[in-house]
Short mmCIF file of C-alpha atoms in Angstrom, two decimals:
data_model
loop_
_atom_site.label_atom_id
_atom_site.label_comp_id
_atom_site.label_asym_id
_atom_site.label_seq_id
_atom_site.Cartn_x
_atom_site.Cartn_y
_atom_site.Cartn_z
CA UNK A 1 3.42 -33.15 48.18
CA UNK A 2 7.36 -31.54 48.72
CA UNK A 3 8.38 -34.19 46.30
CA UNK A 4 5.60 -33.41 43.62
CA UNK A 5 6.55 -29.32 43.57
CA UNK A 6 9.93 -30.49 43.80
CA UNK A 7 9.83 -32.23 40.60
CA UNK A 8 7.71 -29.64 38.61
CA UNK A 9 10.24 -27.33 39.61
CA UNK A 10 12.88 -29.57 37.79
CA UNK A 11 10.60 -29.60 34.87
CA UNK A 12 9.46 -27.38 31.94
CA UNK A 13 6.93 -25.61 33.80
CA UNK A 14 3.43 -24.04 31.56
CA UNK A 15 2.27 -20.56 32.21
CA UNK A 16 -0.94 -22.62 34.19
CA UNK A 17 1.57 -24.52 36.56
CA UNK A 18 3.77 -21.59 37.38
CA UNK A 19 0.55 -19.62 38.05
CA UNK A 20 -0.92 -22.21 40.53
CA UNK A 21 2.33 -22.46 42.28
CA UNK A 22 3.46 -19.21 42.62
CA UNK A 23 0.13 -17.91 43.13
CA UNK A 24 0.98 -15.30 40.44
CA UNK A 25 -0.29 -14.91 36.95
CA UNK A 26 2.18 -15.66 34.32
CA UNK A 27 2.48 -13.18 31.65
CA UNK A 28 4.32 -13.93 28.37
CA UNK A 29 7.54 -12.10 27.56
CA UNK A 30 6.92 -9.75 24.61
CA UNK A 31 10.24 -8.96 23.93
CA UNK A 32 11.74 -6.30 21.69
CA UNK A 33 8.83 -6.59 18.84
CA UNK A 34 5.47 -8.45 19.70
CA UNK A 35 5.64 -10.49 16.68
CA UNK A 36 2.84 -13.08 17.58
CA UNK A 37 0.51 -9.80 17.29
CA UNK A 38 2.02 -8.18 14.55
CA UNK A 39 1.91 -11.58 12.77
CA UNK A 40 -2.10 -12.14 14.20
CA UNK A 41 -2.87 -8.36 12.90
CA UNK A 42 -1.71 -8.48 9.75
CA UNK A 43 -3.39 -11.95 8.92
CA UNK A 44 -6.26 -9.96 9.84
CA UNK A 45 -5.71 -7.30 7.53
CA UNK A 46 -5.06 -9.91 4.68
CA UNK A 47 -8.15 -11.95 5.14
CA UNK A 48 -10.52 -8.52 5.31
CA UNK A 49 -9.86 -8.01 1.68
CA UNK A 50 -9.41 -11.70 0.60
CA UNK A 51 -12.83 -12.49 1.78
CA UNK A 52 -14.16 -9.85 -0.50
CA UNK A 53 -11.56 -10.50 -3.39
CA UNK A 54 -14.31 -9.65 -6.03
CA UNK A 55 -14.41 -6.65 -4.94
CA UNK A 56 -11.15 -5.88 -3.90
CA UNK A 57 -8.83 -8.04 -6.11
CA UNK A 58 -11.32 -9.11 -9.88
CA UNK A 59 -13.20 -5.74 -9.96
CA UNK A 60 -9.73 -3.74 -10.13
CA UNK A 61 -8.42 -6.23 -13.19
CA UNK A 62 -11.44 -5.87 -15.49
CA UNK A 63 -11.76 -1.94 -14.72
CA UNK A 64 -7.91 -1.81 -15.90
CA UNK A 65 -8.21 -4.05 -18.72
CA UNK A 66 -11.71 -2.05 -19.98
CA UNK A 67 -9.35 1.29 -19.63
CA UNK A 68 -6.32 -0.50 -21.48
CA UNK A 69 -8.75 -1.32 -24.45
CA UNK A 70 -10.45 1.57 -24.77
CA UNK A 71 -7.49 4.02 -25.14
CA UNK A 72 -4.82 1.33 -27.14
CA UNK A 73 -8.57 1.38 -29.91
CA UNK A 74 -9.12 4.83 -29.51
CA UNK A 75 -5.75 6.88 -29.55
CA UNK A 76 -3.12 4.15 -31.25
CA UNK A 77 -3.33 5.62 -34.87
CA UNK A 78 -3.46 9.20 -33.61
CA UNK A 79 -0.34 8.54 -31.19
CA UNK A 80 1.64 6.86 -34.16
CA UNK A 81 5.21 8.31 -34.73
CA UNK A 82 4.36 10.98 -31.36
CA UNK A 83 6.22 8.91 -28.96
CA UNK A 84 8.99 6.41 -29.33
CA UNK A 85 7.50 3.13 -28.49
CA UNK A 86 4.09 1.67 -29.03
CA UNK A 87 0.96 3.00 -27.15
CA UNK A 88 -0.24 -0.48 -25.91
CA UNK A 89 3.37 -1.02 -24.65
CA UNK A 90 3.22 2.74 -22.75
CA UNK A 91 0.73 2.44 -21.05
CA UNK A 92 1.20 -0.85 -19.01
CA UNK A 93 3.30 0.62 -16.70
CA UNK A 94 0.83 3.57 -15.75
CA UNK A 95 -2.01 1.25 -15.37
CA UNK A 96 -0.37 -0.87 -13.19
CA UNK A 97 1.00 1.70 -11.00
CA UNK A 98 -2.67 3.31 -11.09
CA UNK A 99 -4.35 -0.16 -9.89
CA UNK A 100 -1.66 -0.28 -6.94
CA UNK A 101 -1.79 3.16 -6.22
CA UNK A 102 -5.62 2.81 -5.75
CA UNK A 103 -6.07 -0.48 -3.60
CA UNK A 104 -3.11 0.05 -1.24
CA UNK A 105 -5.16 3.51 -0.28
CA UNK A 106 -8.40 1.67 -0.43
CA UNK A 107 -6.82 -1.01 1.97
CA UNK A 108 -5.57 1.08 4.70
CA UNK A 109 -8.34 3.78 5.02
CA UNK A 110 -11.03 1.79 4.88
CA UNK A 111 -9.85 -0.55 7.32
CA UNK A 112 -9.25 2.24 10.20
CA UNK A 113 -12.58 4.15 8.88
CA UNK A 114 -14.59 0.57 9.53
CA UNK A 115 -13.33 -0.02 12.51
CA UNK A 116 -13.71 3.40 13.97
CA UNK A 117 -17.29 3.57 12.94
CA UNK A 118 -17.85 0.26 14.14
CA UNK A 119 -16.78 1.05 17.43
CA UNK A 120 -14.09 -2.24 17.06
CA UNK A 121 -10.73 -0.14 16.80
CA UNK A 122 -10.48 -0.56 20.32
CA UNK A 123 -9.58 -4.32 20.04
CA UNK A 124 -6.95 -2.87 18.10
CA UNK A 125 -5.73 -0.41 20.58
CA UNK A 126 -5.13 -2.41 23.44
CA UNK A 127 -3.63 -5.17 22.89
CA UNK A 128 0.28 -5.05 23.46
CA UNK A 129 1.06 -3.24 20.23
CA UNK A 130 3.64 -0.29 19.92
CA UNK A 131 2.93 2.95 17.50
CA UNK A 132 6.00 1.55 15.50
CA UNK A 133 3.75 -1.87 15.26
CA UNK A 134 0.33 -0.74 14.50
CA UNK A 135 2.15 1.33 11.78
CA UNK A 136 3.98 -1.78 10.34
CA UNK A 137 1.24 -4.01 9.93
CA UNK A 138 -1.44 -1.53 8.30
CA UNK A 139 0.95 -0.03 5.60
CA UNK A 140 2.27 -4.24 5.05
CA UNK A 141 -1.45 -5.01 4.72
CA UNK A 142 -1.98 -1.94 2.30
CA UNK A 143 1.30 -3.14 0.32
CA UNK A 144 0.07 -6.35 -0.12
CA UNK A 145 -3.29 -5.96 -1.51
CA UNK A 146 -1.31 -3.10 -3.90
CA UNK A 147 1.67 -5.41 -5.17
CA UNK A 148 -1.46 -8.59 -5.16
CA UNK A 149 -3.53 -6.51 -7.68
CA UNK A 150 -0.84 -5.38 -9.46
CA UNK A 151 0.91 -8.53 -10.19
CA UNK A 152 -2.51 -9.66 -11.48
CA UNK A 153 -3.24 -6.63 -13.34
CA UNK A 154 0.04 -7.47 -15.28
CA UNK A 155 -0.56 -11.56 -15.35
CA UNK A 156 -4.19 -9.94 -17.26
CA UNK A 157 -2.43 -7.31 -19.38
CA UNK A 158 0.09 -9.96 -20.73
CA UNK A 159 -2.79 -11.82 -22.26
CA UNK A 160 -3.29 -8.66 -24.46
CA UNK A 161 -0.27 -7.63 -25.43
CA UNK A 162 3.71 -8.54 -24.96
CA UNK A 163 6.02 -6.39 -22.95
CA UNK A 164 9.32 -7.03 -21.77
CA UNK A 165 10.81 -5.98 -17.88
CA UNK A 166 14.21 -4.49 -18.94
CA UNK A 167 15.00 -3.82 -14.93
CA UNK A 168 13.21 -5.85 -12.60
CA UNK A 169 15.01 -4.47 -9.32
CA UNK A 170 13.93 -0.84 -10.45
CA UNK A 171 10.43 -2.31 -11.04
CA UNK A 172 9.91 -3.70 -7.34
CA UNK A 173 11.58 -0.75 -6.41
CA UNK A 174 9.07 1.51 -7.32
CA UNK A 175 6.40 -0.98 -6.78
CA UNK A 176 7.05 -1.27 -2.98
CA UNK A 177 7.70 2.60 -2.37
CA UNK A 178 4.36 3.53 -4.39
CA UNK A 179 2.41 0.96 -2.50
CA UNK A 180 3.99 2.30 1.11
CA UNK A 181 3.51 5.87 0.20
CA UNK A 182 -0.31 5.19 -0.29
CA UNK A 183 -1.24 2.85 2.21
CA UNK A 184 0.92 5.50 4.97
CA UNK A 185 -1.36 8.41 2.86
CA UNK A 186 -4.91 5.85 3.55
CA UNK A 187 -3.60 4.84 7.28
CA UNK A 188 -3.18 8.84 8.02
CA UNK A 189 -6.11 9.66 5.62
CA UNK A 190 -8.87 6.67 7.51
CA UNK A 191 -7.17 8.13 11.07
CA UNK A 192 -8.18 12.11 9.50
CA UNK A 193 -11.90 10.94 8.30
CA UNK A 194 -15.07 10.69 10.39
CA UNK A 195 -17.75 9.15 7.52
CA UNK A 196 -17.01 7.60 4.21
CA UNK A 197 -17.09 10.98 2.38
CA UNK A 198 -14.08 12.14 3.47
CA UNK A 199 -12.15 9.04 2.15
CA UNK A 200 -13.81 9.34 -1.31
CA UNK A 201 -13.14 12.70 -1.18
CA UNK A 202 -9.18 12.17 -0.97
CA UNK A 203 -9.77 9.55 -3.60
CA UNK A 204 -11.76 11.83 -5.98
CA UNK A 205 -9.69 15.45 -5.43
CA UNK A 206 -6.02 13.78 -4.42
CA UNK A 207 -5.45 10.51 -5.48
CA UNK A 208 -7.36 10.14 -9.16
CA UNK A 209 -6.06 13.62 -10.20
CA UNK A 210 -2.46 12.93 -9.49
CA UNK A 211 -3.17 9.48 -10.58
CA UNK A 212 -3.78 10.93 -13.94
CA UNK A 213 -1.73 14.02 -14.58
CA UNK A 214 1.08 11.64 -13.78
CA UNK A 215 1.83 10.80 -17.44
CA UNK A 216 -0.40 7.63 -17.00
CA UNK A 217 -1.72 8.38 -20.39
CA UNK A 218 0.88 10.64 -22.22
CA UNK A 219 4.79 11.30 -22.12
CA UNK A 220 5.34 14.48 -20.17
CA UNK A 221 6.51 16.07 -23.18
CA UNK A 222 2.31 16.87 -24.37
CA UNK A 223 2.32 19.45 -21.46
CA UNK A 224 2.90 22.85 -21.65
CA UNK A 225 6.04 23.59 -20.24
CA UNK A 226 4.08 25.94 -17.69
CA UNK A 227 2.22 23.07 -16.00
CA UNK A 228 5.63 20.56 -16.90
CA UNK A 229 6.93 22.24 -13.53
CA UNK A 230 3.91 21.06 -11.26
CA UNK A 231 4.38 17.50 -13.09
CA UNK A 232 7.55 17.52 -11.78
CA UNK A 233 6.90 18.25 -7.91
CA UNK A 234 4.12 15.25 -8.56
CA UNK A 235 5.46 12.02 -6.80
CA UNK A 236 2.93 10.38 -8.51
CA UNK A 237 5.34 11.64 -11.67
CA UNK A 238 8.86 10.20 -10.14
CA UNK A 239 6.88 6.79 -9.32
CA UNK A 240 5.42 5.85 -12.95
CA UNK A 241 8.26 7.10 -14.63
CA UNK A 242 10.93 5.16 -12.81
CA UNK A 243 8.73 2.14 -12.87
CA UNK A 244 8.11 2.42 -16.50
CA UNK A 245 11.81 2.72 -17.27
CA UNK A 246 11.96 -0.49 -15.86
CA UNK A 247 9.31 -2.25 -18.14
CA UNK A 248 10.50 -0.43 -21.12
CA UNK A 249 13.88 1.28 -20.78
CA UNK A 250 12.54 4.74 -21.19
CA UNK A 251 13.22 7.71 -18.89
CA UNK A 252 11.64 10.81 -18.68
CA UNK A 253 13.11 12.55 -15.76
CA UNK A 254 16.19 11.32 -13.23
CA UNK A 255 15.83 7.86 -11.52
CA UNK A 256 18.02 8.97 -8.22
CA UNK A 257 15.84 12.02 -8.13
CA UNK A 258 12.51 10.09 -7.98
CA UNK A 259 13.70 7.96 -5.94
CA UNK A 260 15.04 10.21 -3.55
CA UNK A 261 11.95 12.09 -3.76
CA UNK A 262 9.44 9.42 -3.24
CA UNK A 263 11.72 7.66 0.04
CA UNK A 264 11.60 11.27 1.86
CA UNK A 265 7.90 11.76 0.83
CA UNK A 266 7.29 7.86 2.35
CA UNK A 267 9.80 8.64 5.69
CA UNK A 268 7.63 12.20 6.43
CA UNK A 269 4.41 9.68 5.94
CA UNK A 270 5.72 7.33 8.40
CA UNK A 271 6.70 9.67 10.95
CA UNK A 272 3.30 11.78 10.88
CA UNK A 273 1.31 8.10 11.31
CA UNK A 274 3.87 7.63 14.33
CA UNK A 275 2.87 10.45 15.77
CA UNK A 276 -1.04 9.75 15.22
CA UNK A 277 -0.73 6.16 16.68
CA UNK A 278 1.59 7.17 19.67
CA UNK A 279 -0.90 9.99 20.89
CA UNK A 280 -3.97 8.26 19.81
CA UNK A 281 -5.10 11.10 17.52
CA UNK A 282 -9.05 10.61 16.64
CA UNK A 283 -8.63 7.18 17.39
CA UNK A 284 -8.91 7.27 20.98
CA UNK A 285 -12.21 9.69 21.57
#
């Protein structure tokens, strides 16, 4: 029996041997970042809206390419000579942005709101996940549905009409910042909310209305220079204009200055949805 322990001792021992000989229970080092649950949680998070991609990936590509159509037929002639490149061509960019702005908020708040009503969000609670963690692998999930339906929004689009991408890095740029700053704005929005109302009333009264008086539709230049001031504190503003410069080389404001202002709106995001994690804010009672 001395010789038997001797020579598991010698040998790679499993977490079931070490427990039966030291008469301890083995637990697993962790380490700095507990990537086998950050990796388990956000597989999770991906396969929640995959398994409903009709919903969450198809239904978001025909309700962009119905709103492409209908304004490229009913303003192009009327537009003609008003702004300096085609309307089709204009408005890729904004619709785009508009379907990721959308579904990374859709991603994130629903998925805290269902599993708060559910009762489940405690098997997301405690397991051996930090604030920092939790945080991490909800806004990735949200950013990966966004940039998913936007890539295919643009795959769709291309079918319709030709555009070029004059500056891809300034593209994903803006592509991963808008998709971060809305699935940290659904992660602290699905934390906020106690029923389904109060997420589709952020979506109805914050995110649609910014959405569109973002210059989606129109150059900036068709507002009154009263309300131009307001478009310019909008991030939604800074985001679809720096992302349509890169599609088609066209600026309307400063790209350091959106970009700036979008990475400080995204950091003061992050840390509020730190906070809410770390001291289990409506989440915990």
């Amino acid at each position: 029996m001395k010789e038997l322990i001797k020579q598991n001792s010698r040998s790679p021992v499993s977490g079931n041997n070490r427990t039966l000989l030291s008469g301890r229970p083995f637990v697993r080092s962790i380490g700095f970042v507990n990537w086998r649950g950050v990796w388990s949680l956000y597989v999770r998070e991906v396969m929640r809206f995959y398994k409903i991609s009709t919903q969450t990936l198809i239904a978001p590509i025909v309700s962009t390419l119905i709103i492409f159509v209908v304004f490229v037929v009913s303003f192009n002639e009327s537009l003609q000579g008003k702004i300096d490149i085609p309307l089709s061509v204009f408005l890729v960019p904004g619709l785009i942005m508009m379907a990721i702005f959308q579904n990374s908020f859709a991603n994130t708040s629903s998925s805290i709101l269902v599993s708060k009503i559910q009762g489940n969000i405690v098997d997301i609670l405690l397991p051996p996940l930090s604030p920092f963690e939790l945080t991490l692998v909800f806004t990735l999930g949200g950013i990966t549905r966004g940039l998913l339906v936007g890539f295919l929004c643009a795959i769709a689009i291309n079918f319709i009409v030709a555009f070029n991408l004059y500056h891809p890095i300034v593209i994903a740029v803006y592509a991963i910042l808008a998709s971060m700053m809305l699935s940290l704005l659904g992660l602290i929005g699905g934390i906020l909310a106690e029923k389904y109302d109060h997420i589709a009333a952020m979506t109805n009264f914050v995110i649609v209305p910014l959405s569109f008086l973002s210059g989606t539709f129109f150059p900036i230049e068709f507002i009154p220079e009263t309300w131009r001031i307001l478009a310019w504190l909008n991030p939604f503003f800074h985001i679809i204009d720096g992302f349509r410069y890169g599609f088609t080389d066209h600026l309307d404001g400063e790209l350091w200055i959106g970009f700036t202002y979008t990475l400080l709106i995204n950091l003061s995001l992050l840390y509020v949805a730190l906070k809410f994690f770390s001291k289990g804010y409506k989440l915990k009672n």
